[in-house]
PDB file of C-alpha atoms in Angstrom:
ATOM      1  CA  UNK A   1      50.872  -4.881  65.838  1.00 49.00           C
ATOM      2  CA  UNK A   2      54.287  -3.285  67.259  1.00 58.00           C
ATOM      3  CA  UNK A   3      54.542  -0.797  63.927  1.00 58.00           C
ATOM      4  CA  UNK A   4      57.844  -2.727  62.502  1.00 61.00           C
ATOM      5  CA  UNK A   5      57.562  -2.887  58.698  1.00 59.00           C
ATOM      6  CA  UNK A   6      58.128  -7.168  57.711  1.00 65.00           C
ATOM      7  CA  UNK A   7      60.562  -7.943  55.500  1.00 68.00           C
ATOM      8  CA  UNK A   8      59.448  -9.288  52.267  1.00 73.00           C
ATOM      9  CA  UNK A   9      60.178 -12.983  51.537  1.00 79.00           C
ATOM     10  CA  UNK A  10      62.103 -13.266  48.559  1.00 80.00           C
ATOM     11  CA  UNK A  11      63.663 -15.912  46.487  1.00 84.00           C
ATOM     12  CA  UNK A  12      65.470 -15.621  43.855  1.00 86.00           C
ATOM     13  CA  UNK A  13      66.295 -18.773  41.439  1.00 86.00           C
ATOM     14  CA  UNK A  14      69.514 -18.662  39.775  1.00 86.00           C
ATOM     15  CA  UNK A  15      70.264 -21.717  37.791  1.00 85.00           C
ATOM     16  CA  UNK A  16      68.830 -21.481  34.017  1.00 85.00           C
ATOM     17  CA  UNK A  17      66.968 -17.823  33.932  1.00 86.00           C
ATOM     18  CA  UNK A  18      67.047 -15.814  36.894  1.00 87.00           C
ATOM     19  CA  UNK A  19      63.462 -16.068  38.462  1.00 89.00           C
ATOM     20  CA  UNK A  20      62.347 -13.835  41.567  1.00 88.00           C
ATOM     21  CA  UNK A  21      59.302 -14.080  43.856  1.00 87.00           C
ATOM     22  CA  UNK A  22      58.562 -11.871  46.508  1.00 84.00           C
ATOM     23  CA  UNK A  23      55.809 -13.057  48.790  1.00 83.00           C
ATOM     24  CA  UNK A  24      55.088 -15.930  46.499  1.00 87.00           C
ATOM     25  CA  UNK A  25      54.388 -13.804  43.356  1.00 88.00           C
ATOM     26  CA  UNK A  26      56.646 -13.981  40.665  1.00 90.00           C
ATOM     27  CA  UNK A  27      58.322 -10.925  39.582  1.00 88.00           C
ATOM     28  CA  UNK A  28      58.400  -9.983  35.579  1.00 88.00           C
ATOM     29  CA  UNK A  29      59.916  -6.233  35.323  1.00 87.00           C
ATOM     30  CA  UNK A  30      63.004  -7.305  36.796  1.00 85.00           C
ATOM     31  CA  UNK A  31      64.184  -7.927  33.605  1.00 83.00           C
ATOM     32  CA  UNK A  32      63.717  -4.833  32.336  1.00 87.00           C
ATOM     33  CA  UNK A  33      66.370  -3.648  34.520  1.00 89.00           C
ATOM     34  CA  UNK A  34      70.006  -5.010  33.940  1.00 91.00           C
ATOM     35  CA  UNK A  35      71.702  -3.064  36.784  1.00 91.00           C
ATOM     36  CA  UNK A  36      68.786  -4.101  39.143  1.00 91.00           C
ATOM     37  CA  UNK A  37      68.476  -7.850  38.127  1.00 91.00           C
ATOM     38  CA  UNK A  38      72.776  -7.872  39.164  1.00 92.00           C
ATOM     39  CA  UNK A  39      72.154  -6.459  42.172  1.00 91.00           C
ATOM     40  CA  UNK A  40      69.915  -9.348  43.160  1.00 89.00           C
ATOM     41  CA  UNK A  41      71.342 -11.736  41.523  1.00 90.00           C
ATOM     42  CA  UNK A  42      74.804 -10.574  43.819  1.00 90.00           C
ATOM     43  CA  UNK A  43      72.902 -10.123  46.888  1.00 87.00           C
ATOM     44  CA  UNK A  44      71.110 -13.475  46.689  1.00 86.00           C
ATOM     45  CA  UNK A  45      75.041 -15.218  46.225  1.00 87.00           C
ATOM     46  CA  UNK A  46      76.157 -13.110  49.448  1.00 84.00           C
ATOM     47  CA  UNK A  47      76.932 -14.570  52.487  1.00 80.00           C
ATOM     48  CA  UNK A  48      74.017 -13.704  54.836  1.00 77.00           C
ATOM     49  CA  UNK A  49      72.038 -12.523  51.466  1.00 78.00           C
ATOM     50  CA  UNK A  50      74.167  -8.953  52.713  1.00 78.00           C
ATOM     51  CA  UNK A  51      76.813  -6.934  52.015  1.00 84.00           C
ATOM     52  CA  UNK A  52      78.624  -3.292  52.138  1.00 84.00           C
ATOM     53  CA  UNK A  53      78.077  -0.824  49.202  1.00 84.00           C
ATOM     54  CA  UNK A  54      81.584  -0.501  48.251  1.00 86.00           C
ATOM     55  CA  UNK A  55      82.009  -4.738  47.643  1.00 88.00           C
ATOM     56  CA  UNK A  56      78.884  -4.324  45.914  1.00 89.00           C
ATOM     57  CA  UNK A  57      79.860  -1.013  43.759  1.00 89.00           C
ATOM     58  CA  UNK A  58      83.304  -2.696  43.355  1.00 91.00           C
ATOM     59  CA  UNK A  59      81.968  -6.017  42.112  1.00 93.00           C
ATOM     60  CA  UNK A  60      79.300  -4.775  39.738  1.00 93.00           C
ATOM     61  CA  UNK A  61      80.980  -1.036  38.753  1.00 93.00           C
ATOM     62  CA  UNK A  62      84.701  -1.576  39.643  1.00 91.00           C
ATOM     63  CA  UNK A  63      85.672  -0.181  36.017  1.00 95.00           C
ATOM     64  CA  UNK A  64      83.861   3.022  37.377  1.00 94.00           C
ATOM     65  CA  UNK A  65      84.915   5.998  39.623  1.00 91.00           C
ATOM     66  CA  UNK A  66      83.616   5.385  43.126  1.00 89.00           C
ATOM     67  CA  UNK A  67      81.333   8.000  42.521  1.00 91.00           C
ATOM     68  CA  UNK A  68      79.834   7.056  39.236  1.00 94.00           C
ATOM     69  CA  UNK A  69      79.620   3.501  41.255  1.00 92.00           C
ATOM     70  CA  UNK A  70      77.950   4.404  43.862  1.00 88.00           C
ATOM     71  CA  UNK A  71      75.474   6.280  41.642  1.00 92.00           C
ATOM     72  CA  UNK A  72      74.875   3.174  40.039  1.00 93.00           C
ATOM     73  CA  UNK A  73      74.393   0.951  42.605  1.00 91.00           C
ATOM     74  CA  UNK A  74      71.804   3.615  44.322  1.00 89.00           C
ATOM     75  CA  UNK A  75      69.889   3.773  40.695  1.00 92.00           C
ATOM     76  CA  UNK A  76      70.028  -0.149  40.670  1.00 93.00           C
ATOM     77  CA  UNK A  77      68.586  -0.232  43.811  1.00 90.00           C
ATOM     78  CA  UNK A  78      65.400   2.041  43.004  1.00 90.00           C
ATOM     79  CA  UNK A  79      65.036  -0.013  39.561  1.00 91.00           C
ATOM     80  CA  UNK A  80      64.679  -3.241  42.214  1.00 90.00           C
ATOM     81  CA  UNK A  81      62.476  -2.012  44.635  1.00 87.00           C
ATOM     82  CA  UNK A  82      60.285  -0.884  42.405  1.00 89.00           C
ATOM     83  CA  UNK A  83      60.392  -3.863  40.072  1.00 88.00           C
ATOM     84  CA  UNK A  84      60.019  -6.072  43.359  1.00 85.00           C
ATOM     85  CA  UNK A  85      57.160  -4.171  44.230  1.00 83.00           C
ATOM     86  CA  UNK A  86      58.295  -4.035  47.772  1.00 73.00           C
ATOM     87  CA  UNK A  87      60.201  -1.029  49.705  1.00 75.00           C
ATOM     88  CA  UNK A  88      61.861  -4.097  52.167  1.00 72.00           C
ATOM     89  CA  UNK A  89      63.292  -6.054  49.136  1.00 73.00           C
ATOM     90  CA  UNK A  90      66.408  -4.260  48.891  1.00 77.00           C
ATOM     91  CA  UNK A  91      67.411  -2.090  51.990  1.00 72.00           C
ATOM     92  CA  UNK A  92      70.483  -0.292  52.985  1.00 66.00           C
ATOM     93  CA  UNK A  93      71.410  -1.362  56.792  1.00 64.00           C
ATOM     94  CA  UNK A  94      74.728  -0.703  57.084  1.00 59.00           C
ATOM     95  CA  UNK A  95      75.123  -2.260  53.940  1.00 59.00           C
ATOM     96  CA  UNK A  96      73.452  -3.441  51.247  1.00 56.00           C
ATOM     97  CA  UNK A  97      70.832  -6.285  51.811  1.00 57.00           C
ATOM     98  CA  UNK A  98      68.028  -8.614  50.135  1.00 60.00           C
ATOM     99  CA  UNK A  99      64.901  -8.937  52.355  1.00 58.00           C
ATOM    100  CA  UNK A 100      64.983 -12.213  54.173  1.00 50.00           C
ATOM    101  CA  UNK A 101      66.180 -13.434  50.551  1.00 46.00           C
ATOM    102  CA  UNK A 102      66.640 -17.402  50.015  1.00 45.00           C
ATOM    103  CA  UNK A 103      68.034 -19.003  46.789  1.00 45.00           C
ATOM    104  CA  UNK A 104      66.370 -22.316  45.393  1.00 45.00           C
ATOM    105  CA  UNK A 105      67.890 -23.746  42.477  1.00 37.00           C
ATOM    106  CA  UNK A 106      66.255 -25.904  39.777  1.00 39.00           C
ATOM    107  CA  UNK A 107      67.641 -29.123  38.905  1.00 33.00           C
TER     108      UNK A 107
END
């Protein structure tokens, strides 16, 4: 073991109801969470799954101050970890990020 921490493996499903598993378990308190369940739901239409926290606070809380943005998009981002169960899920590298996120949609 080389002490790296892996990524969880996350999909998200956005046609119909938004449906997220992370390491094969589906994920119910998502919902719970509005601001969280954006997030992912951006993150998992991003190029690369990725991208920086001011496209994200602009795109989500553009009617917002930066800083009442920002504040949101940090709160939204505890509300998914925790309701993903999984530190990795959502991670700020430079940017925002999902955790080695695919999308499936149902037909």
């Amino acid at each position: 073991m080389d002490g790296r921490v892996r990524a969880p493996e996350v999909h998200v499903q956005l046609l119909g109801a938004l449906r997220v598993t992370v390491n094969g378990e589906q994920v119910t308190a998502l919902a719970q969470h509005r601001r969280a369940a954006e997030l992912v739901k951006l993150l998992a239409l991003a190029r690369q799954r990725r991208m920086h926290r001011n496209q994200v606070a602009e795109a989500l809380w553009g009617h917002l101050g930066p800083e009442a943005a920002v504040a949101n998009l940090h709160k939204a981002a505890s509300y998914a970890r925790t309701s993903l169960g999984a530190k990795g899920a959502v991670v700020l590298r430079g940017g925002w990020e999902i955790g080695r996120a695919s999308c499936r949609e149902r037909v």
